[in-house]
Short mmCIF file of C-alpha atoms in Angstrom, two decimals:
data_model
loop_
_atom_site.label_atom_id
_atom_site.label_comp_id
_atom_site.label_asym_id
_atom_site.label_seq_id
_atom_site.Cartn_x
_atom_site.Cartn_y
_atom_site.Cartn_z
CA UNK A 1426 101.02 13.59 59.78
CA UNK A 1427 101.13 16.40 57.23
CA UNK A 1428 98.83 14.47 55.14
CA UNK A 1429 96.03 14.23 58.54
CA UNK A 1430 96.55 18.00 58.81
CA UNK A 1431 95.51 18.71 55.08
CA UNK A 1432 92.36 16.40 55.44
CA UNK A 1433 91.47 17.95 58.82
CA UNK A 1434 91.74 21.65 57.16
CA UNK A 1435 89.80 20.16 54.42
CA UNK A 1436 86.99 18.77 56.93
CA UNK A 1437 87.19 22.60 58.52
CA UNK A 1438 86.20 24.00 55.37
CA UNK A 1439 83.44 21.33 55.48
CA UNK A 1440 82.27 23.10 58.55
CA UNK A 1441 83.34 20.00 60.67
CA UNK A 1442 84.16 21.03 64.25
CA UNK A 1443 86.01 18.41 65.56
CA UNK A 1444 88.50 18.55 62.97
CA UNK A 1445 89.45 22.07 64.55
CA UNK A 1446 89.41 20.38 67.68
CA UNK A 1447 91.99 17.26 66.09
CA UNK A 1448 94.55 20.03 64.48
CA UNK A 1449 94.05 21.63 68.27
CA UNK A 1450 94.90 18.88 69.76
CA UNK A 1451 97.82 17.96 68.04
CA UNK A 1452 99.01 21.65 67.19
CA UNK A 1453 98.25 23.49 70.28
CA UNK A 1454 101.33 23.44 72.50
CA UNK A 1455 104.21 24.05 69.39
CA UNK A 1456 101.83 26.77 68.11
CA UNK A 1457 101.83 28.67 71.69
CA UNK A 1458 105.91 27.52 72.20
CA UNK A 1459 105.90 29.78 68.37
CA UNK A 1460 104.03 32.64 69.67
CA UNK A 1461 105.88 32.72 72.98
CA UNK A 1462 109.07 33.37 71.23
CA UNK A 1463 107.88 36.47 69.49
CA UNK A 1464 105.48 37.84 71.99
CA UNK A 1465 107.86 36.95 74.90
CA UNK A 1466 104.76 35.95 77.16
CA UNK A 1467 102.76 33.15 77.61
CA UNK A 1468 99.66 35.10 78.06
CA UNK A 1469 99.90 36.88 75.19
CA UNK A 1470 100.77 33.51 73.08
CA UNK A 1471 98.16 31.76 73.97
CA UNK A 1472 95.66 34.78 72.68
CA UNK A 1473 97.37 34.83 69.49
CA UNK A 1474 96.75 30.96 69.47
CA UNK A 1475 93.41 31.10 70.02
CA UNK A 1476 93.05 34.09 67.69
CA UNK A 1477 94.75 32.20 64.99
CA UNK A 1478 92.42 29.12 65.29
CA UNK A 1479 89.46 31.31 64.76
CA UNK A 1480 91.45 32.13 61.69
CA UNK A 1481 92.04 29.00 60.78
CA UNK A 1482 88.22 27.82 61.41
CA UNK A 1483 87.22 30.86 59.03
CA UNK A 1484 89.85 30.43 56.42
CA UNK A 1485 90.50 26.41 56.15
CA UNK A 1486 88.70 27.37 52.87
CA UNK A 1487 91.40 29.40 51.77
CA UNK A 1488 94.30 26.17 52.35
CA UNK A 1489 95.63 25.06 48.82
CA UNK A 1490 97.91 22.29 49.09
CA UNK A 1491 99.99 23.50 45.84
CA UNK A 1492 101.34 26.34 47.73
CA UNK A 1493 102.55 24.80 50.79
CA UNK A 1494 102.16 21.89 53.96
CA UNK A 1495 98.99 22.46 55.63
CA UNK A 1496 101.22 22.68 59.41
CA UNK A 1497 103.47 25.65 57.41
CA UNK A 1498 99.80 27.24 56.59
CA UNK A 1499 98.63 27.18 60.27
CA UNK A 1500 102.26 28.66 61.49
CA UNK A 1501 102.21 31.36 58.85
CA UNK A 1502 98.89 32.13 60.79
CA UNK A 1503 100.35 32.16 64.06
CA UNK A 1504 103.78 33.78 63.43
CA UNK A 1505 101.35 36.20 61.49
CA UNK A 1506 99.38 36.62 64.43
CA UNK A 1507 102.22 37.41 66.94
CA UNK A 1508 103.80 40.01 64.48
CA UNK A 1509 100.84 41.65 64.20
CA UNK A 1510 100.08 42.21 67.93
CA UNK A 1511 103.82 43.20 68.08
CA UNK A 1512 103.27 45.70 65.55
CA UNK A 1513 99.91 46.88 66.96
CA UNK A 1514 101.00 47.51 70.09
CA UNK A 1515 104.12 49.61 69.09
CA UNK A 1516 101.59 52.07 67.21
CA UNK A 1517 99.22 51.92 70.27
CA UNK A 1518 100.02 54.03 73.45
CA UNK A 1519 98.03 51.72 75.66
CA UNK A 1520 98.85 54.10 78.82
CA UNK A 1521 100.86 57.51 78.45
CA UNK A 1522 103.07 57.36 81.39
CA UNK A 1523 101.53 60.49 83.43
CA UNK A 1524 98.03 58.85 83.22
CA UNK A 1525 99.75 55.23 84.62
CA UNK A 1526 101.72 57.00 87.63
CA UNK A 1527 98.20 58.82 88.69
CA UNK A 1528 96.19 55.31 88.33
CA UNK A 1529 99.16 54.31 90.77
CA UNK A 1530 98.07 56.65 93.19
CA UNK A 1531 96.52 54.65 95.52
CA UNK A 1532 94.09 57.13 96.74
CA UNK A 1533 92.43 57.49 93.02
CA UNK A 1534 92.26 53.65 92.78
CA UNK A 1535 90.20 53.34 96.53
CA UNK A 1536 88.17 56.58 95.03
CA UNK A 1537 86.97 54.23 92.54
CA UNK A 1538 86.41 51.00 94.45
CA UNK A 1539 85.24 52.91 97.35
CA UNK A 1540 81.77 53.97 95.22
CA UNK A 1541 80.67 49.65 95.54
CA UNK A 1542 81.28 50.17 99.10
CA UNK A 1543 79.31 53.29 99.14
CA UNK A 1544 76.00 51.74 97.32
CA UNK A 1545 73.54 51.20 99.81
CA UNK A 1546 73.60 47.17 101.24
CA UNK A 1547 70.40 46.53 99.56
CA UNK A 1548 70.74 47.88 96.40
CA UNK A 1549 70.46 45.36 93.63
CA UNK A 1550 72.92 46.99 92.44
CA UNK A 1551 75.64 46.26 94.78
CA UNK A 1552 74.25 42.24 95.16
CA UNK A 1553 74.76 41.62 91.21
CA UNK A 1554 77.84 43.77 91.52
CA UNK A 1555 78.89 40.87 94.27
CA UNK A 1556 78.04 38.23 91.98
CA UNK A 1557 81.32 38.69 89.76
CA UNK A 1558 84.45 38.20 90.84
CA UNK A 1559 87.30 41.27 92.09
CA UNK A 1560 89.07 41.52 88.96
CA UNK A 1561 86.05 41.82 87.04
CA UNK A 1562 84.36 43.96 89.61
CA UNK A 1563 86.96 46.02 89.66
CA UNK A 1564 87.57 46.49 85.89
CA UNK A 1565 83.65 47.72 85.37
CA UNK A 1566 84.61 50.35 88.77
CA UNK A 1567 87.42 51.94 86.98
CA UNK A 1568 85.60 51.98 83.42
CA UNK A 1569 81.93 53.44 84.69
CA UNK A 1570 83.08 55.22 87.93
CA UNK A 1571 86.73 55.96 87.37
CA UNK A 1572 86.56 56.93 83.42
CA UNK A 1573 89.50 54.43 83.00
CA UNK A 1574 89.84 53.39 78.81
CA UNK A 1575 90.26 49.44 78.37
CA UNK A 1576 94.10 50.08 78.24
CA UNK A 1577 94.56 51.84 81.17
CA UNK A 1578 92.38 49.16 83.05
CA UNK A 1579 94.32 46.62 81.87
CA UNK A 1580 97.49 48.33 82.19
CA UNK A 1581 96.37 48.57 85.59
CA UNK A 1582 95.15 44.93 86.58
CA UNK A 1583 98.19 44.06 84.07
CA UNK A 1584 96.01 41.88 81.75
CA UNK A 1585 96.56 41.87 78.18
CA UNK A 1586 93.93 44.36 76.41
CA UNK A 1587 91.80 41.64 74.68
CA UNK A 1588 91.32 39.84 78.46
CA UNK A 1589 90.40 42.95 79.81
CA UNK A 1590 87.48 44.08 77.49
CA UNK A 1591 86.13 40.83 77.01
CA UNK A 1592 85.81 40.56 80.65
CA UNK A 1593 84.51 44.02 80.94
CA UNK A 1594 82.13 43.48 78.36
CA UNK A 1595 81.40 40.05 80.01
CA UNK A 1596 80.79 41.61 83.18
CA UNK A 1597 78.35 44.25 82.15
CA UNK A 1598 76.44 41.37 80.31
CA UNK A 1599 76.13 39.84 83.89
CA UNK A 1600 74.93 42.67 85.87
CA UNK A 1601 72.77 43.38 82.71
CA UNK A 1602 71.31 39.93 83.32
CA UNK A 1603 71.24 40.04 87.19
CA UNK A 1604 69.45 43.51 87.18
CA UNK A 1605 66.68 42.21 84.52
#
């Protein structure tokens, strides 16, 4: 099996998509069981998994067989993955503890969800805001109305930080496209 892993890494480099999708398919679930041990969560294993297969799509250039198995190259990449978000988030104060117990407060939290019921019924605003879904809704309330960073928001909505900025930034792209 080592051997399939080498020529799918190989066909990577080649720019071949469903190799990625092969090694996926037969990697996947021990590379998030490896992740899971360091991170301690299964959310936050599975980002570093698919994190690391971006790496791996980038850098199956980069394999050389003379230095090692192509599986112990894709679990240096994960392991190196996990350690580094580890690492990361010990040097990043995500949410300083005063700031957390005030977004608590539940009266600051309906201040800022109370300005989308507040928008006039029809305001195109408000319909596009419908469109997405609460979490969603709710992260873009606390960003634009609320003045919430990413961290706090997704300390808040506990969400990793990578889920909640993608979906903020997903979000915006919707109600950019909904208000053209």
């Amino acid at each position: 099996m080592a051997d399939g892993l080498e020529r799918e890494l190989s066909a990577c480099a080649g720019g071949d998509r469903q190799a990625l999708k092969r090694i996926f398919d037969r990697e996947a679930g021990r590379l998030v069981a490896i992740a899971e041990r360091i991170v301690k969560r299964r959310d936050l294993a599975e980002e570093v998994v698919q994190e690391a297969f971006i790496a791996i799509w980038t850098k199956a250039h980069q394999y050389a067989p003379d230095r090692g198995s192509a599986r112990g190259w894709i679990h240096a990449i994960v392991r190196n993955r996990a350690l580094n978000l580890l690492r990361d988030a010990k040097r990043e104060d995500l949410v300083d503890t005063e700031r957390l117990d005030a977004m608590r407060d539940a009266d600051q939290i309906e201040h800022v969800l109370s300005a989308f019921a507040a928008l006039d019924r029809n305001s195109r605003l408000r319909t596009c805001l419908q469109t997405l879904d609460d979490t969603r809704r709710k992260g873009i309330l606390m960003a634009y109305v609320g003045g919430y960073s990413h961290g706090e928001i997704a300390g808040r909505l506990r969400l990793p930080l990578g889920t909640a900025k993608s979906w903020i930034r997903r979000g915006l792209a919707s109600l950019r496209e909904c208000m053209a």
